[in-house]
Short mmCIF file of C-alpha atoms in Angstrom, two decimals:
data_model
loop_
_atom_site.label_atom_id
_atom_site.label_comp_id
_atom_site.label_asym_id
_atom_site.label_seq_id
_atom_site.Cartn_x
_atom_site.Cartn_y
_atom_site.Cartn_z
CA MET A 112 55.63 125.51 36.73
CA GLY A 113 58.47 123.64 35.50
CA ARG A 114 58.79 120.28 37.33
CA ASP A 115 62.50 119.60 36.61
CA GLY A 116 62.66 117.27 39.13
CA GLY A 117 64.99 119.19 41.88
CA VAL A 118 62.86 121.95 43.49
CA SER A 119 61.13 121.95 46.62
CA CYS A 120 60.16 123.79 49.41
CA LEU A 121 61.15 122.91 53.14
CA ARG A 122 59.61 124.01 55.92
CA ARG A 123 62.00 124.77 58.58
CA ALA A 124 60.58 122.83 60.76
CA GLU A 125 61.28 119.98 59.07
CA MET A 126 65.05 120.86 59.05
CA ASN A 127 65.26 121.35 62.91
CA MET A 128 63.26 118.14 63.60
CA MET A 129 65.05 115.37 65.40
CA SER A 130 62.28 113.12 66.89
CA VAL A 131 62.97 110.49 68.85
CA GLY A 132 60.05 108.26 68.20
CA GLY A 133 57.72 108.18 65.46
CA ILE A 134 60.61 109.28 63.14
CA GLU A 135 58.74 107.79 60.28
CA SER A 136 55.96 109.73 60.27
CA THR A 137 56.55 113.06 59.08
CA PRO A 138 54.64 116.24 60.87
CA ALA A 139 52.87 116.80 57.08
CA PRO A 140 49.93 114.70 56.53
CA ALA A 141 51.63 112.74 54.33
CA PRO A 142 51.11 108.98 53.60
CA ALA A 143 53.65 106.75 55.18
CA PRO A 144 56.84 106.39 52.89
CA ALA A 145 56.68 103.51 50.73
CA PRO A 146 59.86 102.33 49.12
CA ALA A 147 58.15 101.36 45.83
CA PRO A 148 60.16 102.08 42.61
CA ALA A 149 56.77 103.61 41.05
CA PRO A 150 56.20 107.38 40.95
CA ALA A 151 55.38 108.70 44.51
CA PRO A 152 52.50 111.32 44.77
CA LEU A 153 53.53 114.85 44.96
CA ASP A 154 54.26 115.97 48.30
CA LEU A 155 56.44 119.38 48.48
CA ASP A 156 56.81 119.04 51.87
CA GLU A 157 58.96 115.74 52.15
CA VAL A 158 62.19 115.44 50.82
CA HIS A 159 62.75 112.74 48.50
CA VAL A 160 65.88 110.86 48.33
CA LEU A 161 66.81 108.27 45.39
CA ALA A 162 69.67 106.02 46.89
CA VAL A 163 71.73 103.79 44.73
CA ASP A 164 73.65 101.12 46.32
CA ASP A 165 74.33 97.44 45.09
CA SER A 166 75.09 96.02 48.42
CA LEU A 167 71.99 95.26 50.46
CA VAL A 168 73.50 96.05 54.00
CA ASP A 169 74.43 99.33 52.74
CA ARG A 170 71.14 100.12 51.50
CA ILE A 171 69.56 99.23 54.32
CA VAL A 172 71.33 101.23 56.52
CA ILE A 173 71.17 104.20 54.18
CA GLU A 174 67.65 104.16 53.99
CA ARG A 175 67.64 104.32 57.62
CA LEU A 176 70.03 107.06 57.76
CA LEU A 177 67.81 109.16 55.56
CA ARG A 178 64.31 108.02 57.19
CA ILE A 179 65.71 108.86 60.36
CA THR A 180 66.35 112.35 59.12
CA SER A 181 62.86 112.77 57.60
CA CYS A 182 63.64 112.00 53.82
CA LYS A 183 61.30 109.78 51.89
CA VAL A 184 63.60 107.26 50.26
CA THR A 185 63.63 105.07 47.35
CA ALA A 186 66.47 102.63 47.26
CA VAL A 187 67.63 100.86 43.97
CA ASP A 188 70.35 98.34 43.53
CA SER A 189 71.88 99.61 40.34
CA GLY A 190 72.54 102.76 38.18
CA TRP A 191 70.12 100.97 35.84
CA ARG A 192 67.48 100.68 38.17
CA ALA A 193 67.89 104.43 39.02
CA LEU A 194 67.73 105.59 35.39
CA GLU A 195 64.66 103.55 34.89
CA PHE A 196 62.99 105.20 38.00
CA LEU A 197 64.00 108.76 36.63
CA GLY A 198 62.64 107.78 33.52
CA LEU A 199 66.12 108.27 31.73
CA ASP A 200 66.56 104.76 30.58
CA ASN A 201 65.10 105.58 27.07
CA ASP A 202 64.78 108.26 24.81
CA LYS A 203 60.91 108.62 24.98
CA ALA A 204 60.07 111.55 27.92
CA SER A 205 58.14 109.51 30.81
CA ALA A 206 54.31 110.77 30.84
CA GLN A 207 54.94 110.20 34.64
CA LEU A 208 57.85 112.73 34.71
CA ASP A 209 56.34 115.90 35.86
CA ARG A 210 54.93 113.80 38.88
CA LEU A 211 58.26 112.67 39.99
CA LYS A 212 60.32 114.55 42.43
CA VAL A 213 63.81 113.95 43.49
CA ASP A 214 65.40 116.19 45.63
CA LEU A 215 68.73 114.38 46.02
CA ILE A 216 70.49 111.30 44.69
CA ILE A 217 73.01 109.63 46.56
CA THR A 218 74.90 106.85 44.87
CA ASP A 219 77.78 104.53 45.87
CA TYR A 220 80.85 104.94 43.52
CA CYS A 221 81.82 101.35 43.08
CA MET A 222 78.95 99.20 41.33
CA PRO A 223 78.96 96.46 38.67
CA GLY A 224 77.65 97.66 35.54
CA MET A 225 77.52 101.47 35.94
CA THR A 226 79.66 102.99 38.35
CA GLY A 227 77.95 106.06 40.51
CA TYR A 228 80.12 108.34 38.39
CA GLU A 229 78.60 107.21 35.04
CA LEU A 230 75.20 107.55 36.59
CA LEU A 231 76.34 111.14 37.63
CA LYS A 232 77.24 111.97 34.50
CA LYS A 233 73.82 110.41 32.89
CA ILE A 234 71.94 112.81 35.51
CA LYS A 235 74.01 115.94 34.63
CA GLU A 236 73.21 115.19 30.92
CA SER A 237 69.44 115.17 31.58
CA SER A 238 67.43 118.42 30.98
CA ASN A 239 65.41 117.03 33.93
CA PHE A 240 67.49 116.15 36.38
CA ARG A 241 70.61 117.76 36.14
CA GLU A 242 69.97 120.13 39.11
CA VAL A 243 69.23 117.98 41.39
CA PRO A 244 72.38 117.36 43.60
CA VAL A 245 73.98 114.06 43.48
CA VAL A 246 75.96 112.92 46.17
CA ILE A 247 78.97 110.19 45.59
CA MET A 248 79.61 107.42 48.25
CA SER A 249 82.98 105.46 48.44
CA SER A 250 84.93 103.28 50.68
CA GLU A 251 87.92 104.28 48.92
CA ASN A 252 89.12 107.66 49.89
CA VAL A 253 90.92 108.35 46.52
CA LEU A 254 91.29 112.23 45.64
CA THR A 255 91.48 111.85 41.98
CA ARG A 256 88.02 109.97 42.18
CA ILE A 257 86.77 112.62 44.53
CA ASP A 258 87.57 115.37 42.03
CA ARG A 259 86.66 113.77 39.36
CA CYS A 260 83.10 113.35 40.71
CA LEU A 261 83.25 117.07 41.98
CA GLU A 262 84.53 118.04 38.55
CA GLU A 263 81.53 116.33 36.88
CA GLY A 264 79.31 117.99 39.23
CA ALA A 265 78.74 116.02 42.49
CA GLN A 266 77.40 118.01 45.31
CA ASP A 267 79.72 116.09 48.00
CA PHE A 268 81.38 112.79 48.51
CA LEU A 269 80.64 111.19 51.64
CA LEU A 270 83.32 108.41 52.81
CA LYS A 271 81.93 104.93 53.57
CA PRO A 272 80.67 104.16 56.24
CA VAL A 273 78.14 106.47 56.17
CA LYS A 274 77.20 107.92 59.48
CA LEU A 275 74.07 110.06 60.68
CA ALA A 276 76.49 113.39 61.09
CA ASP A 277 77.06 112.83 57.27
CA VAL A 278 73.46 112.70 56.29
CA LYS A 279 72.34 115.28 58.55
CA ARG A 280 74.73 117.64 57.06
CA LEU A 281 73.26 116.89 53.70
CA ARG A 282 69.79 117.26 54.82
CA SER A 283 70.50 120.78 56.15
CA HIS A 284 72.08 121.73 52.86
CA LEU A 285 69.05 120.67 51.46
CA ALA A 286 67.04 122.61 53.94
CA THR A 287 68.53 125.93 53.01
CA LYS A 288 68.62 125.87 49.44
CA ASP A 289 66.11 128.81 48.31
CA VAL A 290 64.13 127.80 44.92
CA LYS A 291 62.87 130.22 42.69
CA LEU A 292 59.86 128.59 41.20
CA SER A 293 59.39 131.24 38.74
CA ASN A 294 61.79 129.83 36.12
CA GLY A 295 61.86 126.60 37.28
CA ASN A 296 65.60 126.44 36.48
CA LYS A 297 67.29 128.47 38.65
CA ARG A 298 68.33 127.52 42.05
CA LYS A 299 69.81 129.86 44.40
CA LEU A 300 72.22 129.04 46.82
CA PRO A 301 72.67 131.01 50.31
CA GLU A 302 75.35 132.90 50.84
CA ASP A 303 77.49 130.78 53.36
CA SER A 304 77.08 127.71 50.74
CA ASP A 305 80.70 128.33 49.37
CA SER A 306 82.20 127.12 52.80
CA VAL A 307 79.34 124.92 53.88
CA ILE A 308 78.66 122.74 50.71
CA ILE A 309 81.39 120.70 49.57
CA THR A 310 82.84 119.83 53.04
CA PRO A 311 84.89 116.64 53.18
CA PRO A 312 83.87 114.22 55.30
CA SER A 313 86.26 114.99 58.39
CA PRO A 314 87.74 111.84 58.87
CA SER A 315 89.08 111.80 54.97
CA LEU A 316 90.61 114.82 53.60
CA THR A 317 91.61 116.41 56.52
CA ILE A 318 92.52 114.42 59.45
CA SER A 319 92.10 110.84 59.29
CA THR A 320 91.01 109.86 63.27
CA GLU A 321 87.37 109.00 64.03
CA SER A 322 87.00 112.46 65.32
CA SER A 323 83.32 112.94 63.59
CA PRO A 324 80.84 110.19 65.76
CA PRO A 325 80.30 111.60 69.27
CA LEU A 326 80.38 108.20 70.45
CA THR A 327 83.72 106.96 69.43
CA ILE A 328 85.23 104.75 71.97
CA SER A 329 88.41 106.92 71.95
CA PRO A 330 89.14 107.93 75.61
CA ASP A 331 88.92 111.77 75.13
CA SER A 332 85.69 111.82 73.36
CA SER A 333 83.61 109.27 75.43
CA ASP A 334 83.61 111.06 78.55
CA SER A 335 81.27 113.65 76.99
CA SER A 336 78.68 111.09 75.87
CA SER A 337 78.84 108.91 78.61
CA SER A 338 78.65 111.36 81.29
CA SER A 339 75.88 113.70 79.71
CA SER A 340 73.00 111.27 80.38
CA PRO A 341 71.54 108.77 82.77
CA PRO A 342 71.57 105.20 81.17
CA LEU A 343 69.01 105.58 78.14
CA SER A 344 68.21 103.83 75.15
CA PRO A 345 70.72 104.49 72.64
CA VAL A 346 68.37 106.99 70.58
CA GLU A 347 67.30 108.67 73.80
CA MET A 348 71.00 109.24 74.71
CA PHE A 349 71.87 110.35 71.23
CA SER A 350 68.98 112.88 71.11
CA SER A 351 69.56 114.67 74.30
CA SER A 352 73.15 114.81 73.38
CA PRO A 353 74.38 118.20 72.36
CA ILE A 354 77.61 117.08 70.94
CA ASP A 355 76.49 116.36 67.47
CA ASN A 356 75.78 120.40 67.14
CA ASP A 357 79.47 120.87 67.79
CA GLU A 358 80.54 118.18 65.70
CA ASP A 359 78.57 119.70 62.81
CA ASP A 360 80.01 123.16 63.47
CA ASP A 361 83.79 121.27 63.41
CA VAL A 362 82.84 119.85 59.81
CA LEU A 363 81.68 123.35 58.57
CA THR A 364 84.70 125.36 60.10
CA SER A 365 87.15 122.30 58.81
CA SER A 366 86.47 123.56 55.02
CA PRO A 367 88.15 126.82 54.31
CA GLU A 368 91.10 124.77 53.04
CA GLU A 369 89.19 122.71 50.77
CA SER A 370 86.96 125.55 49.50
CA PRO A 371 89.06 127.57 46.75
CA ILE A 372 88.67 124.46 44.67
CA ARG A 373 85.54 123.22 45.68
CA ARG A 374 83.53 126.52 45.26
CA GLN A 375 84.39 126.29 41.38
CA LYS A 376 83.47 122.63 41.13
CA MET A 377 80.12 123.28 42.88
CA ARG A 378 78.66 125.24 40.19
CA SER A 379 77.57 122.83 38.38
CA PRO A 380 77.16 123.53 34.30
CA GLY A 381 73.92 124.87 33.27
CA LEU A 382 72.79 126.39 36.74
CA ASP A 383 74.28 130.18 36.09
CA MET B 211 69.58 86.96 87.35
CA ASP B 212 67.47 90.13 87.72
CA LEU B 213 67.09 92.65 85.42
CA VAL B 214 69.86 95.13 86.56
CA GLN B 215 72.25 92.64 86.54
CA MET B 216 71.45 91.35 82.92
CA GLN B 217 71.56 94.91 81.94
CA LYS B 218 74.94 95.22 83.73
CA SER B 219 76.11 92.42 82.08
CA LEU B 220 74.92 93.28 78.53
CA GLN B 221 76.88 96.45 78.85
CA ASP B 222 80.01 94.50 80.06
CA TYR B 223 79.94 92.50 77.23
CA THR B 224 79.33 95.03 74.65
CA LYS B 225 82.03 97.16 75.88
CA SER B 226 84.38 93.78 75.85
CA LEU B 227 83.64 94.08 72.16
CA PHE B 228 84.61 97.46 71.79
CA LEU B 229 87.90 96.80 73.79
CA GLU B 230 88.64 93.77 71.72
CA GLY B 231 88.73 95.78 68.51
CA ILE B 232 85.90 93.39 67.35
CA LEU B 233 83.62 95.81 66.88
CA ASP B 234 84.10 99.68 66.35
CA SER B 235 82.04 103.07 66.07
CA GLN B 236 80.29 102.06 63.30
CA PHE B 237 78.06 99.58 65.29
CA LEU B 238 77.32 102.64 67.68
CA GLN B 239 75.95 104.32 64.69
CA LEU B 240 73.54 101.79 63.90
CA GLN B 241 72.33 101.64 67.38
CA GLN B 242 71.61 105.23 67.29
CA LEU B 243 69.33 104.36 64.28
CA GLN B 244 67.36 102.00 66.53
CA ASP B 245 64.36 103.49 68.35
CA GLU B 246 60.67 102.49 69.15
CA SER B 247 59.56 102.66 65.71
CA ASN B 248 62.44 100.25 64.71
CA PRO B 249 63.53 98.22 67.56
CA ASP B 250 65.01 95.35 65.85
CA PHE B 251 67.10 97.64 63.37
CA VAL B 252 70.38 96.48 64.41
CA SER B 253 69.87 92.84 64.67
CA GLN B 254 68.07 92.93 61.50
CA VAL B 255 70.82 94.59 59.61
CA VAL B 256 73.26 92.19 61.20
CA THR B 257 71.37 89.30 60.22
CA LEU B 258 71.39 90.28 56.34
CA PHE B 259 75.16 91.01 56.86
CA PHE B 260 75.41 87.32 58.19
CA GLN B 261 73.22 85.73 55.14
CA ASP B 262 75.06 87.91 52.84
CA SER B 263 78.56 87.23 54.04
CA ASP B 264 77.86 83.19 54.21
CA ARG B 265 77.30 83.76 50.68
CA ILE B 266 80.26 85.44 49.95
CA LEU B 267 82.75 83.22 52.24
CA ASN B 268 80.88 80.26 50.05
CA ASP B 269 81.89 82.01 46.79
CA LEU B 270 85.45 82.58 47.86
CA SER B 271 86.24 79.46 48.87
CA LEU B 272 85.00 77.92 45.48
CA SER B 273 86.78 80.88 43.50
CA LEU B 274 90.37 80.02 45.28
CA GLY B 275 89.78 76.63 45.03
CA GLN B 276 89.62 76.72 41.06
CA GLN B 277 92.97 75.26 39.39
CA VAL B 278 93.50 78.40 38.09
CA VAL B 279 92.42 81.42 40.04
CA ASP B 280 90.58 84.44 38.70
CA PHE B 281 91.40 87.38 40.69
CA LYS B 282 88.91 89.19 38.75
CA LYS B 283 86.17 87.28 40.44
CA VAL B 284 87.71 87.10 43.76
CA ASP B 285 88.73 90.48 44.23
CA PRO B 286 84.94 92.08 44.20
CA HIS B 287 83.88 89.58 46.68
CA VAL B 288 86.51 90.83 48.92
CA HIS B 289 85.57 94.48 48.16
CA GLN B 290 81.73 93.28 48.80
CA LEU B 291 82.68 91.98 52.16
CA LYS B 292 84.96 94.63 53.15
CA GLY B 293 82.53 97.13 52.66
CA SER B 294 79.45 95.32 54.49
CA SER B 295 81.41 94.61 57.48
CA SER B 296 82.75 98.18 57.66
CA SER B 297 78.95 99.38 57.77
CA ILE B 298 77.95 97.39 60.68
CA GLY B 299 81.22 97.85 62.65
CA ALA B 300 82.87 94.40 62.42
CA GLN B 301 86.43 95.96 62.51
CA ARG B 302 88.21 92.90 62.24
CA VAL B 303 86.76 91.18 59.66
CA LYS B 304 87.14 94.86 57.50
CA ASN B 305 90.96 94.69 58.53
CA ALA B 306 91.28 91.05 57.21
CA CYS B 307 89.45 91.99 54.05
CA VAL B 308 91.89 94.77 53.72
CA VAL B 309 95.00 92.74 53.70
CA PHE B 310 92.98 89.71 51.67
CA ARG B 311 92.78 92.57 48.78
CA ASN B 312 96.43 93.37 49.40
CA PHE B 313 97.31 89.97 48.30
CA CYS B 314 94.54 89.59 45.59
CA GLU B 315 96.24 92.77 43.87
CA GLN B 316 99.63 90.77 44.20
CA GLN B 317 98.01 87.60 42.46
CA ASN B 318 99.40 85.25 45.77
CA VAL B 319 97.54 82.84 45.56
CA GLU B 320 98.81 81.57 48.80
CA ALA B 321 98.66 84.20 50.62
CA CYS B 322 94.99 84.61 49.87
CA HIS B 323 94.30 81.06 51.11
CA ARG B 324 95.51 82.22 54.56
CA CYS B 325 93.36 85.45 54.29
CA LEU B 326 90.51 83.74 53.41
CA GLN B 327 91.14 81.54 56.57
CA GLN B 328 91.46 84.84 58.72
CA VAL B 329 88.53 86.21 57.36
CA LYS B 330 86.42 83.45 57.99
CA GLN B 331 88.05 83.26 61.25
CA GLU B 332 87.43 86.67 62.19
CA TYR B 333 83.65 86.26 60.82
CA TYR B 334 82.80 83.59 62.91
CA LEU B 335 84.13 85.52 65.96
CA VAL B 336 82.12 88.49 65.09
CA LYS B 337 79.06 86.39 64.41
CA ASN B 338 79.42 84.49 67.45
CA ARG B 339 79.91 87.44 69.76
CA LEU B 340 76.98 89.36 68.01
CA GLU B 341 74.39 86.45 68.32
CA THR B 342 75.35 86.37 71.97
CA LEU B 343 74.76 90.05 72.40
CA PHE B 344 71.30 89.68 70.55
CA LYS B 345 70.26 86.91 72.85
CA LEU B 346 71.25 88.81 75.82
CA GLU B 347 69.39 92.03 74.76
CA GLN B 348 66.46 89.40 73.92
CA GLN B 349 66.37 88.37 77.45
CA ILE B 350 66.49 91.64 78.84
CA VAL B 351 63.37 92.41 76.56
CA ALA B 352 61.77 89.27 77.61
CA SER B 353 62.04 90.55 81.09
CA GLY B 354 60.31 93.81 80.84
CA GLY B 355 63.30 95.83 80.69
CA MET B 356 65.02 98.56 78.31
CA ILE B 357 68.57 98.32 76.66
CA PRO B 358 70.76 100.23 78.16
CA ALA B 359 72.89 102.58 76.14
CA VAL B 360 76.47 101.80 75.97
CA GLU B 361 78.49 103.84 78.19
CA LEU B 362 81.93 104.26 77.05
CA GLY B 363 83.56 105.95 79.83
CA PHE B 364 87.17 103.86 79.59
#
């Protein structure tokens, strides 16, 4: 079985899991997630994400966002460290490589030294990791930047600050990808992926209002969040609210106008 | 003050921070990430933000205080501060950074000095308010209570 670093089988139960407490531990009897840069033991049940951001605050937040959506996370502070972790920092093939399973790489765009774009290119150039979806995050909503990244094979582009809904959306895409383990190199995308995967974060490319988070303070959206439950801790309120499901649908259906271009760009080279 | 009163005070206080635009919805996002397994998540992230920002503001003061200001040094600092303040929902700090960056681009030293003062002002304000908020939370927890969700029905 060719371990090209991008393949994993996800149980549907994990995709739907939104447990309140004990989120750090997954249903599978896996070891507790440790953010160590060393390659982790193989665990086919867990999604492993490599997060790259030079900002400590953002690293902590993205790590938590990913953990709360049942991902194992390795967070590094630069493109170089990311390459190092992936074993791409030198020409020698890393002996540990076949034990390294990375299902998603999410990286900040603006970083000193190596930008997220440069990191993206390096990943797409590597035979081991070119099929791993790469998501770019940026605080700047620059269409040319977004296009460049998508053209280079980025899976998605998130506008910072990243919200839980954004990460959940990414997570559900990972869960719906079928994997052909037979030749290890092909990944079949679900039929509806054309309209789903490259959806712009809703506040940026479509309408710029803060419409996505269910707990915004704009008068029209606040009623639903406050009236839906008695005073609970923030997490309980969140998990009992059906609002975020609706809002996910909004994100999905807002894509069609973007999809003609995005659909093409989504097919990264070397896949078909 | 009994527990219910404390919880009400906390809710009112938190609400006021949103009403004044000191915090925005991203702060609520952070609160969503807090649970029994991570009960101090928000205060931990915010503390990191304070440490980071103190350092950045220091560096900015130094850079802007030079005889010849190197905007190539100034701008990345402001960008960083803009990013982290945005990530925790410190809206007014973020907005002040946006203005600051515009003047950096114009290489307007005097305006940048004013911007730095403005950013500092907003930063100390949010720092003060959040420290108060966390104290209120601690009092509630110490009294055996739970932190109420923010109800934003206004």
